[in-house]
Amino acid sequence: MIKSYGSNFIKARKEKTVLKKTIVLKLITCLIILGLLYACNPFANRKGSPTEVVATQSPVVPATDMPTEAPSSENPKPPTEVQTDLESASAYGPTDFPSDVNPLTGKKVSNPELLDRRPLAVKVQIFPRGQRPAWGVSLADIVYDYYQNNGLTRLHTVFYEQDSETVGPIRSARLPDIPLINMYKSIFAFGSAESRTIDRLYNQDFADRLIMEGYDSCPPMCRVDPNGFNYLVTNTAELSAYASSQGIDNTRQNLDGMSFNQIAPTGGQLATQLSVRVSISAYSRWDYNATNGKYLRFQDTVEAYDQASEGYEAFTDRLTDQQVSADNVVVLLATYNYAFGTKPGTGEVINIKLTESGKAYAFREGQVFEVKWQNPTSDDLLTLINPDGSLYPFKPGNTWFHIIGQSSKVGNLEDGIWRFEMLIP
């Protein structure tokens, strides 16, 4: 018994010794492998962990209306290149616009040849209510909405970087169209006008750029729905081609003046909604949509004798079947007066003094900025000036201007809710 136990003990000690040698050999082997891996590691001589390499790729774009994207692992660019590209893509004007950048929107265009012509202005009606919606207004670069007479407003639409196959209903011109045609050096399409306004229009230097409906004006201006409302409409591409065929100078013009920057200025106030009341019949509202960074337009639906009785519905474009939106909405306070000795009421003829300066409220990206508008001479574009004298930067995109009287009421009803009530002068 004792002999057997001793033999087993000696045998166990030998097996334990062999096991220890095996473990030692495996440990030595592992250390050798780790040493080789460390020598081949590309991060062995750098501070920090390999995950810090992400910082050398394109930085995350700050929160603007551009989407934030995760850095790509393919062909990363140095941060300086990204910053340079961002700056060049976000800021243009007021002069030296590249040939493929629209000086009326501050955006690069897919077809720069469209900029090798004059802007096209079309007078569009939004009253009576039963004949809405209008065609093509959402495709305009610039739109002016102003009081014309009898409690109603009408639109002066300016197309440049893109064409619209249908714009209308086209209606008659008014005296305030004159300074706007001068500003944008445009070709102007309209239905007609009262006799004194016609005389004033055709005594301007731009008289050869006026296209009024006549017996031979179709195309580019033609009637649709002849058995119904008999609307007058146009196609902007055809309108531009027609102007050239008539010998009108339709070459690219100097449209310097506006300044654009993707980054909003500082010092704005909250502005998620604004409404502009012109009369019991004509009033509109813009609501800010934070999802797309645009203001959405709503229009009157009923006669409203006070704010409480106002009714609104989405203001849509019959061509696109989409609600009209704007990157910039600007409310201008300007001097209204009655032309040709007319008085308020039936027969009134309205004029607006737009070759001066005045207060303005510029809305972009959910903020409002109190600025000054100016237009020193008839050939200058209307621009906005910050309180410090610098040019106010529009957000790249389309702009809608409301022109109301200089004595109009302006109110910030509550945080972010602004209201303007039209008064003359």
Short mmCIF file of C-alpha atoms in Angstrom, two decimals:
data_model
loop_
_atom_site.label_atom_id
_atom_site.label_comp_id
_atom_site.label_asym_id
_atom_site.label_seq_id
_atom_site.Cartn_x
_atom_site.Cartn_y
_atom_site.Cartn_z
CA MET A 1 0.00 0.00 0.00
CA ILE A 2 2.74 2.41 1.02
CA LYS A 3 4.85 1.45 -2.02
CA SER A 4 1.96 2.01 -4.37
CA TYR A 5 1.21 5.46 -2.93
CA GLY A 6 4.89 6.54 -3.24
CA SER A 7 5.05 5.51 -6.88
CA ASN A 8 1.93 7.46 -7.66
CA PHE A 9 3.27 10.54 -5.86
CA ILE A 10 6.54 10.48 -7.86
CA LYS A 11 4.58 10.03 -11.09
CA ALA A 12 2.31 13.02 -10.21
CA ARG A 13 5.30 15.28 -9.49
CA LYS A 14 6.81 14.49 -12.90
CA GLU A 15 3.53 15.27 -14.68
CA LYS A 16 3.26 18.57 -12.76
CA THR A 17 6.79 19.54 -13.79
CA VAL A 18 5.99 18.87 -17.45
CA LEU A 19 2.81 20.96 -17.17
CA LYS A 20 4.73 23.93 -15.74
CA LYS A 21 7.25 23.78 -18.58
CA THR A 22 4.38 23.73 -21.12
CA ILE A 23 2.73 26.79 -19.56
CA VAL A 24 6.02 28.70 -19.52
CA LEU A 25 6.63 27.92 -23.20
CA LYS A 26 3.09 29.14 -24.10
CA LEU A 27 3.60 32.37 -22.17
CA ILE A 28 6.89 33.04 -23.94
CA THR A 29 5.20 32.38 -27.31
CA CYS A 30 2.35 34.84 -26.50
CA LEU A 31 4.81 37.56 -25.50
CA ILE A 32 6.71 37.14 -28.76
CA ILE A 33 3.45 37.45 -30.78
CA LEU A 34 2.38 40.56 -28.87
CA GLY A 35 5.76 42.12 -29.47
CA LEU A 36 5.47 41.52 -33.20
CA LEU A 37 1.92 43.00 -33.27
CA TYR A 38 3.06 46.12 -31.43
CA ALA A 39 5.91 46.63 -33.87
CA CYS A 40 3.43 46.52 -36.80
CA ASN A 41 0.79 48.77 -35.15
CA PRO A 42 0.43 52.08 -37.14
CA PHE A 43 -0.64 53.92 -33.99
CA ALA A 44 2.28 52.68 -31.80
CA ASN A 45 4.16 55.99 -32.04
CA ARG A 46 1.09 58.32 -31.78
CA LYS A 47 -0.59 59.83 -28.79
CA GLY A 48 -4.14 58.72 -28.08
CA SER A 49 -6.14 55.83 -29.41
CA PRO A 50 -6.81 54.97 -33.07
CA THR A 51 -10.34 56.41 -32.80
CA GLU A 52 -8.86 59.92 -32.67
CA VAL A 53 -8.11 59.69 -36.41
CA VAL A 54 -11.76 60.70 -37.04
CA ALA A 55 -10.83 64.24 -36.01
CA THR A 56 -8.68 64.63 -39.14
CA GLN A 57 -11.65 63.98 -41.43
CA SER A 58 -14.29 66.49 -42.58
CA PRO A 59 -15.79 68.23 -39.52
CA VAL A 60 -19.48 67.99 -38.79
CA VAL A 61 -21.22 70.97 -40.42
CA PRO A 62 -22.70 73.37 -37.82
CA ALA A 63 -26.49 73.45 -37.55
CA THR A 64 -27.81 75.45 -40.50
CA ASP A 65 -30.40 74.53 -43.10
CA MET A 66 -27.87 72.11 -44.54
CA PRO A 67 -28.14 68.52 -43.23
CA THR A 68 -25.54 67.29 -40.76
CA GLU A 69 -23.68 64.27 -42.11
CA ALA A 70 -21.40 61.79 -40.37
CA PRO A 71 -17.76 61.99 -41.50
CA SER A 72 -16.96 59.68 -44.37
CA SER A 73 -14.07 57.21 -44.21
CA GLU A 74 -13.44 57.53 -47.95
CA ASN A 75 -11.02 60.17 -49.23
CA PRO A 76 -11.35 62.57 -46.27
CA LYS A 77 -10.55 66.25 -46.96
CA PRO A 78 -8.55 68.43 -44.58
CA PRO A 79 -10.71 70.74 -42.45
CA THR A 80 -9.33 73.83 -44.20
CA GLU A 81 -10.67 72.62 -47.55
CA VAL A 82 -14.11 71.98 -46.08
CA GLN A 83 -14.23 75.45 -44.54
CA THR A 84 -13.21 77.07 -47.80
CA ASP A 85 -15.90 75.19 -49.72
CA LEU A 86 -18.53 76.15 -47.14
CA GLU A 87 -17.64 79.82 -47.24
CA SER A 88 -17.65 79.99 -51.04
CA ALA A 89 -20.99 78.18 -51.21
CA SER A 90 -22.74 80.28 -48.57
CA ALA A 91 -21.79 83.93 -49.17
CA TYR A 92 -22.20 85.98 -52.36
CA GLY A 93 -22.67 89.62 -53.27
CA PRO A 94 -23.26 92.45 -53.40
CA THR A 95 -20.96 92.48 -56.46
CA ASP A 96 -18.80 90.08 -58.46
CA PHE A 97 -21.30 87.25 -58.62
CA PRO A 98 -19.89 84.17 -60.41
CA SER A 99 -21.46 83.53 -63.80
CA ASP A 100 -23.40 80.54 -62.47
CA VAL A 101 -24.80 82.30 -59.38
CA ASN A 102 -28.13 84.08 -59.53
CA PRO A 103 -27.71 87.61 -58.10
CA LEU A 104 -31.40 87.63 -57.12
CA THR A 105 -31.25 84.45 -55.01
CA GLY A 106 -27.56 83.94 -54.20
CA LYS A 107 -27.79 80.34 -55.42
CA LYS A 108 -25.85 78.43 -58.02
CA VAL A 109 -28.03 77.44 -60.95
CA SER A 110 -28.06 74.16 -62.83
CA ASN A 111 -28.34 75.94 -66.20
CA PRO A 112 -26.25 79.15 -66.18
CA GLU A 113 -27.49 80.00 -69.70
CA LEU A 114 -30.80 81.06 -68.15
CA LEU A 115 -28.92 83.95 -66.52
CA ASP A 116 -27.77 85.22 -69.94
CA ARG A 117 -31.01 87.17 -70.38
CA ARG A 118 -33.11 89.76 -68.60
CA PRO A 119 -35.38 88.86 -65.69
CA LEU A 120 -39.03 88.41 -66.67
CA ALA A 121 -41.68 90.22 -64.62
CA VAL A 122 -45.34 89.23 -64.76
CA LYS A 123 -48.31 90.95 -63.07
CA VAL A 124 -50.43 88.29 -61.34
CA GLN A 125 -53.81 88.57 -59.64
CA ILE A 126 -54.80 86.95 -56.34
CA PHE A 127 -58.31 88.45 -56.22
CA PRO A 128 -61.14 87.60 -56.49
CA ARG A 129 -60.79 84.67 -54.09
CA GLY A 130 -62.92 82.41 -56.27
CA GLN A 131 -60.28 82.50 -59.02
CA ARG A 132 -57.41 81.27 -56.86
CA PRO A 133 -54.94 79.66 -56.88
CA ALA A 134 -52.61 81.48 -59.24
CA TRP A 135 -50.16 79.68 -61.55
CA GLY A 136 -46.37 79.68 -61.24
CA VAL A 137 -45.82 82.16 -58.40
CA SER A 138 -43.84 79.64 -56.33
CA LEU A 139 -41.17 79.52 -59.05
CA ALA A 140 -40.47 83.27 -58.99
CA ASP A 141 -37.18 84.48 -57.53
CA ILE A 142 -38.66 87.75 -56.25
CA VAL A 143 -42.29 88.67 -55.53
CA TYR A 144 -43.72 92.04 -54.46
CA ASP A 145 -47.16 92.09 -52.85
CA TYR A 146 -48.58 95.61 -52.57
CA TYR A 147 -51.86 97.47 -52.24
CA GLN A 148 -53.23 98.55 -55.62
CA ASN A 149 -56.75 99.92 -55.05
CA ASN A 150 -60.21 99.15 -53.67
CA GLY A 151 -58.86 97.21 -50.69
CA LEU A 152 -57.02 94.61 -52.78
CA THR A 153 -53.41 93.63 -53.51
CA ARG A 154 -51.70 92.21 -56.59
CA LEU A 155 -48.37 90.49 -57.21
CA HIS A 156 -45.38 91.69 -59.22
CA THR A 157 -43.47 88.44 -59.87
CA VAL A 158 -39.87 88.28 -61.14
CA PHE A 159 -38.52 85.11 -62.82
CA TYR A 160 -34.87 84.60 -63.65
CA GLU A 161 -33.08 81.37 -62.69
CA GLN A 162 -35.91 79.06 -63.72
CA ASP A 163 -38.81 79.13 -66.15
CA SER A 164 -42.46 78.45 -65.45
CA GLU A 165 -44.57 76.83 -68.15
CA THR A 166 -47.62 78.73 -66.89
CA VAL A 167 -47.84 82.05 -65.02
CA GLY A 168 -51.09 83.84 -64.33
CA PRO A 169 -53.78 84.97 -64.26
CA ILE A 170 -52.10 88.05 -65.76
CA ARG A 171 -53.79 91.33 -64.98
CA SER A 172 -53.32 95.06 -65.46
CA ALA A 173 -50.34 97.12 -64.40
CA ARG A 174 -50.13 99.83 -61.74
CA LEU A 175 -47.79 102.77 -61.21
CA PRO A 176 -45.62 100.98 -58.58
CA ASP A 177 -44.60 98.52 -61.29
CA ILE A 178 -42.50 101.29 -62.87
CA PRO A 179 -39.74 101.46 -60.21
CA LEU A 180 -39.71 97.64 -59.99
CA ILE A 181 -39.13 97.30 -63.75
CA ASN A 182 -36.30 99.82 -63.46
CA MET A 183 -34.72 98.00 -60.50
CA TYR A 184 -34.64 94.55 -62.05
CA LYS A 185 -34.12 95.72 -65.66
CA SER A 186 -36.85 93.30 -66.57
CA ILE A 187 -39.15 92.52 -69.46
CA PHE A 188 -42.65 93.19 -68.15
CA ALA A 189 -45.78 91.25 -69.18
CA PHE A 190 -49.19 92.64 -68.21
CA GLY A 191 -52.79 92.68 -69.37
CA SER A 192 -53.53 96.38 -69.65
CA ALA A 193 -53.88 99.44 -67.37
CA GLU A 194 -55.96 102.55 -66.95
CA SER A 195 -55.14 105.17 -69.60
CA ARG A 196 -52.99 107.52 -67.51
CA THR A 197 -50.93 104.60 -66.19
CA ILE A 198 -50.48 103.31 -69.76
CA ASP A 199 -49.19 106.72 -70.81
CA ARG A 200 -46.78 106.81 -67.86
CA LEU A 201 -45.49 103.30 -68.63
CA TYR A 202 -44.88 103.95 -72.32
CA ASN A 203 -43.04 107.18 -71.58
CA GLN A 204 -40.32 105.33 -69.67
CA ASP A 205 -36.92 104.33 -71.06
CA PHE A 206 -38.00 100.69 -70.77
CA ALA A 207 -41.05 101.15 -73.01
CA ASP A 208 -39.67 98.74 -75.62
CA ARG A 209 -39.54 96.02 -72.92
CA LEU A 210 -43.27 96.17 -72.22
CA ILE A 211 -45.35 93.27 -73.50
CA MET A 212 -49.06 94.00 -73.20
CA GLU A 213 -51.83 91.74 -74.42
CA GLY A 214 -52.78 92.53 -78.01
CA TYR A 215 -54.24 90.89 -81.11
CA ASP A 216 -50.87 89.30 -81.95
CA SER A 217 -49.52 88.57 -78.44
CA CYS A 218 -50.40 84.86 -78.41
CA PRO A 219 -47.93 83.32 -78.02
CA PRO A 220 -46.41 84.19 -75.58
CA MET A 221 -49.52 85.47 -73.75
CA CYS A 222 -52.64 83.45 -74.45
CA ARG A 223 -56.13 82.94 -73.08
CA VAL A 224 -57.16 79.70 -71.38
CA ASP A 225 -60.55 78.53 -70.15
CA PRO A 226 -62.36 80.64 -72.82
CA ASN A 227 -65.77 79.37 -71.76
CA GLY A 228 -65.10 80.06 -68.10
CA PHE A 229 -62.95 82.77 -66.52
CA ASN A 230 -60.95 83.33 -69.74
CA TYR A 231 -57.62 83.68 -67.94
CA LEU A 232 -54.60 85.34 -69.55
CA VAL A 233 -51.40 83.34 -68.94
CA THR A 234 -47.84 83.09 -70.24
CA ASN A 235 -44.90 80.69 -70.45
CA THR A 236 -41.73 82.48 -69.31
CA ALA A 237 -39.46 80.63 -71.75
CA GLU A 238 -41.75 81.63 -74.63
CA LEU A 239 -41.98 85.17 -73.24
CA SER A 240 -38.19 85.52 -73.24
CA ALA A 241 -37.90 84.09 -76.78
CA TYR A 242 -40.67 86.40 -78.00
CA ALA A 243 -38.89 89.44 -76.56
CA SER A 244 -35.69 88.51 -78.39
CA SER A 245 -37.61 87.95 -81.64
CA GLN A 246 -39.07 91.46 -81.36
CA GLY A 247 -35.63 93.03 -81.20
CA ILE A 248 -35.76 93.72 -77.47
CA ASP A 249 -32.34 93.79 -75.82
CA ASN A 250 -32.55 90.52 -73.89
CA THR A 251 -28.93 90.21 -72.84
CA ARG A 252 -27.61 89.63 -69.34
CA GLN A 253 -27.83 92.72 -67.13
CA ASN A 254 -25.86 93.99 -64.15
CA LEU A 255 -28.01 92.98 -61.19
CA ASP A 256 -25.48 93.68 -58.43
CA GLY A 257 -26.75 94.90 -55.09
CA MET A 258 -28.11 92.09 -52.92
CA SER A 259 -25.97 90.26 -50.38
CA PHE A 260 -26.45 86.60 -49.41
CA ASN A 261 -25.12 84.41 -46.65
CA GLN A 262 -26.17 80.93 -45.58
CA ILE A 263 -25.34 81.87 -41.99
CA ALA A 264 -27.94 84.15 -40.38
CA PRO A 265 -26.70 87.37 -38.78
CA THR A 266 -26.79 87.88 -35.03
CA GLY A 267 -29.18 90.12 -33.14
CA GLY A 268 -32.48 88.79 -34.49
CA GLN A 269 -35.69 88.36 -32.53
CA LEU A 270 -37.89 85.28 -32.47
CA ALA A 271 -40.34 85.28 -35.39
CA THR A 272 -42.29 82.08 -35.96
CA GLN A 273 -45.25 83.86 -37.55
CA LEU A 274 -46.10 87.17 -39.20
CA SER A 275 -49.34 88.50 -40.59
CA VAL A 276 -49.94 91.47 -42.90
CA ARG A 277 -53.41 93.02 -42.91
CA VAL A 278 -54.13 95.43 -45.75
CA SER A 279 -57.91 95.64 -45.54
CA ILE A 280 -60.99 93.69 -44.48
CA SER A 281 -60.59 91.75 -47.73
CA ALA A 282 -56.84 91.38 -48.14
CA TYR A 283 -54.69 89.85 -45.43
CA SER A 284 -52.07 87.12 -45.37
CA ARG A 285 -49.93 85.18 -42.93
CA TRP A 286 -46.58 83.40 -42.98
CA ASP A 287 -45.79 80.52 -40.59
CA TYR A 288 -42.22 79.38 -40.09
CA ASN A 289 -41.56 75.70 -40.82
CA ALA A 290 -38.45 74.63 -38.91
CA THR A 291 -38.27 71.38 -40.89
CA ASN A 292 -37.38 73.05 -44.19
CA GLY A 293 -36.32 76.46 -42.89
CA LYS A 294 -38.97 78.30 -44.92
CA TYR A 295 -42.03 80.44 -44.24
CA LEU A 296 -45.32 79.02 -45.53
CA ARG A 297 -47.97 81.41 -46.87
CA PHE A 298 -51.63 81.49 -45.89
CA GLN A 299 -54.26 83.75 -47.46
CA ASP A 300 -57.59 85.33 -46.49
CA THR A 301 -60.80 83.33 -46.90
CA VAL A 302 -63.48 85.74 -45.60
CA GLU A 303 -64.21 89.43 -45.19
CA ALA A 304 -62.85 90.22 -41.72
CA TYR A 305 -63.68 93.45 -39.88
CA ASP A 306 -61.20 92.67 -37.11
CA GLN A 307 -58.38 90.28 -36.34
CA ALA A 308 -60.62 87.88 -34.44
CA SER A 309 -62.79 87.24 -37.51
CA GLU A 310 -59.94 86.61 -39.94
CA GLY A 311 -59.90 83.24 -41.72
CA TYR A 312 -56.96 81.63 -43.50
CA GLU A 313 -56.17 78.76 -45.82
CA ALA A 314 -52.94 77.55 -47.42
CA PHE A 315 -51.95 79.74 -50.38
CA THR A 316 -51.04 77.24 -53.10
CA ASP A 317 -49.65 77.28 -56.62
CA ARG A 318 -52.00 75.80 -59.21
CA LEU A 319 -49.02 74.76 -61.34
CA THR A 320 -47.20 72.74 -58.66
CA ASP A 321 -50.16 72.02 -56.35
CA GLN A 322 -47.85 72.95 -53.44
CA GLN A 323 -48.15 75.59 -50.75
CA VAL A 324 -46.18 78.73 -51.55
CA SER A 325 -43.09 79.20 -49.37
CA ALA A 326 -40.28 81.73 -49.03
CA ASP A 327 -36.73 81.67 -47.72
CA ASN A 328 -37.02 85.38 -46.95
CA VAL A 329 -40.05 87.52 -46.18
CA VAL A 330 -39.49 91.28 -45.98
CA VAL A 331 -42.00 93.91 -44.91
CA LEU A 332 -41.15 97.37 -46.28
CA LEU A 333 -42.64 100.61 -44.94
CA ALA A 334 -42.83 103.13 -47.78
CA THR A 335 -44.70 106.30 -48.72
CA TYR A 336 -48.02 105.71 -50.49
CA ASN A 337 -49.82 108.53 -52.24
CA TYR A 338 -52.77 109.09 -54.58
CA ALA A 339 -51.75 109.88 -58.16
CA PHE A 340 -53.42 112.10 -60.75
CA GLY A 341 -55.36 113.98 -58.09
CA THR A 342 -57.47 110.95 -57.19
CA LYS A 343 -58.84 110.33 -53.69
CA PRO A 344 -59.38 107.23 -51.58
CA GLY A 345 -62.17 104.98 -52.76
CA THR A 346 -63.56 104.18 -56.19
CA GLY A 347 -61.28 105.52 -58.90
CA GLU A 348 -58.21 105.84 -56.67
CA VAL A 349 -54.84 105.47 -58.40
CA ILE A 350 -52.08 104.43 -56.01
CA ASN A 351 -48.39 105.21 -56.30
CA ILE A 352 -45.53 104.23 -53.99
CA LYS A 353 -42.26 106.10 -53.57
CA LEU A 354 -39.56 103.45 -53.84
CA THR A 355 -36.51 105.61 -54.64
CA GLU A 356 -35.75 106.60 -51.07
CA SER A 357 -35.27 104.65 -47.84
CA GLY A 358 -37.36 103.52 -44.90
CA LYS A 359 -37.90 100.97 -42.17
CA ALA A 360 -38.04 97.28 -42.97
CA TYR A 361 -38.43 93.98 -41.16
CA ALA A 362 -36.54 91.02 -42.61
CA PHE A 363 -37.64 87.50 -41.67
CA ARG A 364 -35.46 84.43 -42.14
CA GLU A 365 -35.06 81.11 -40.34
CA GLY A 366 -37.50 81.91 -37.55
CA GLN A 367 -36.00 85.32 -36.73
CA VAL A 368 -36.79 88.93 -37.59
CA PHE A 369 -34.24 91.70 -38.07
CA GLU A 370 -35.12 95.38 -37.92
CA VAL A 371 -33.27 96.98 -40.84
CA LYS A 372 -33.53 99.85 -43.31
CA TRP A 373 -34.36 99.48 -46.99
CA GLN A 374 -32.76 101.76 -49.53
CA ASN A 375 -32.85 102.39 -53.26
CA PRO A 376 -30.77 105.53 -53.97
CA THR A 377 -31.49 105.71 -57.72
CA SER A 378 -34.09 104.21 -60.04
CA ASP A 379 -31.53 101.82 -61.57
CA ASP A 380 -30.37 100.35 -58.25
CA LEU A 381 -31.71 97.16 -56.73
CA LEU A 382 -33.50 97.57 -53.45
CA THR A 383 -31.16 96.51 -50.64
CA LEU A 384 -31.38 96.16 -46.86
CA ILE A 385 -29.03 97.85 -44.40
CA ASN A 386 -28.22 96.76 -40.86
CA PRO A 387 -28.27 99.31 -38.01
CA ASP A 388 -24.45 99.46 -38.15
CA GLY A 389 -24.55 100.45 -41.83
CA SER A 390 -23.48 97.08 -43.24
CA LEU A 391 -25.49 95.19 -45.84
CA TYR A 392 -28.06 92.80 -44.45
CA PRO A 393 -27.50 89.28 -45.83
CA PHE A 394 -30.52 87.54 -47.34
CA LYS A 395 -30.74 83.80 -46.94
CA PRO A 396 -29.94 82.20 -50.34
CA GLY A 397 -33.28 81.48 -51.98
CA ASN A 398 -36.47 83.27 -52.96
CA THR A 399 -37.81 86.46 -51.37
CA TRP A 400 -41.33 87.86 -50.94
CA PHE A 401 -41.67 91.58 -50.21
CA HIS A 402 -44.77 93.18 -48.68
CA ILE A 403 -44.99 96.96 -49.18
CA ILE A 404 -47.14 98.78 -46.63
CA GLY A 405 -47.53 102.47 -45.77
CA GLN A 406 -44.87 104.18 -43.68
CA SER A 407 -47.43 104.97 -40.96
CA SER A 408 -48.61 101.35 -40.71
CA LYS A 409 -48.96 99.69 -37.32
CA VAL A 410 -46.25 97.21 -36.33
CA GLY A 411 -46.62 94.93 -33.36
CA ASN A 412 -44.95 91.97 -31.66
CA LEU A 413 -48.11 90.48 -30.16
CA GLU A 414 -46.30 87.81 -28.17
CA ASP A 415 -43.05 85.92 -28.39
CA GLY A 416 -42.45 85.15 -32.07
CA ILE A 417 -45.82 86.48 -33.35
CA TRP A 418 -45.59 89.65 -35.47
CA ARG A 419 -48.41 91.67 -37.03
CA PHE A 420 -48.49 94.53 -39.54
CA GLU A 421 -51.59 96.61 -40.28
CA MET A 422 -51.55 98.73 -43.42
CA LEU A 423 -52.13 102.49 -43.18
CA ILE A 424 -51.64 105.20 -45.81
CA PRO A 425 -49.42 107.14 -46.26
#
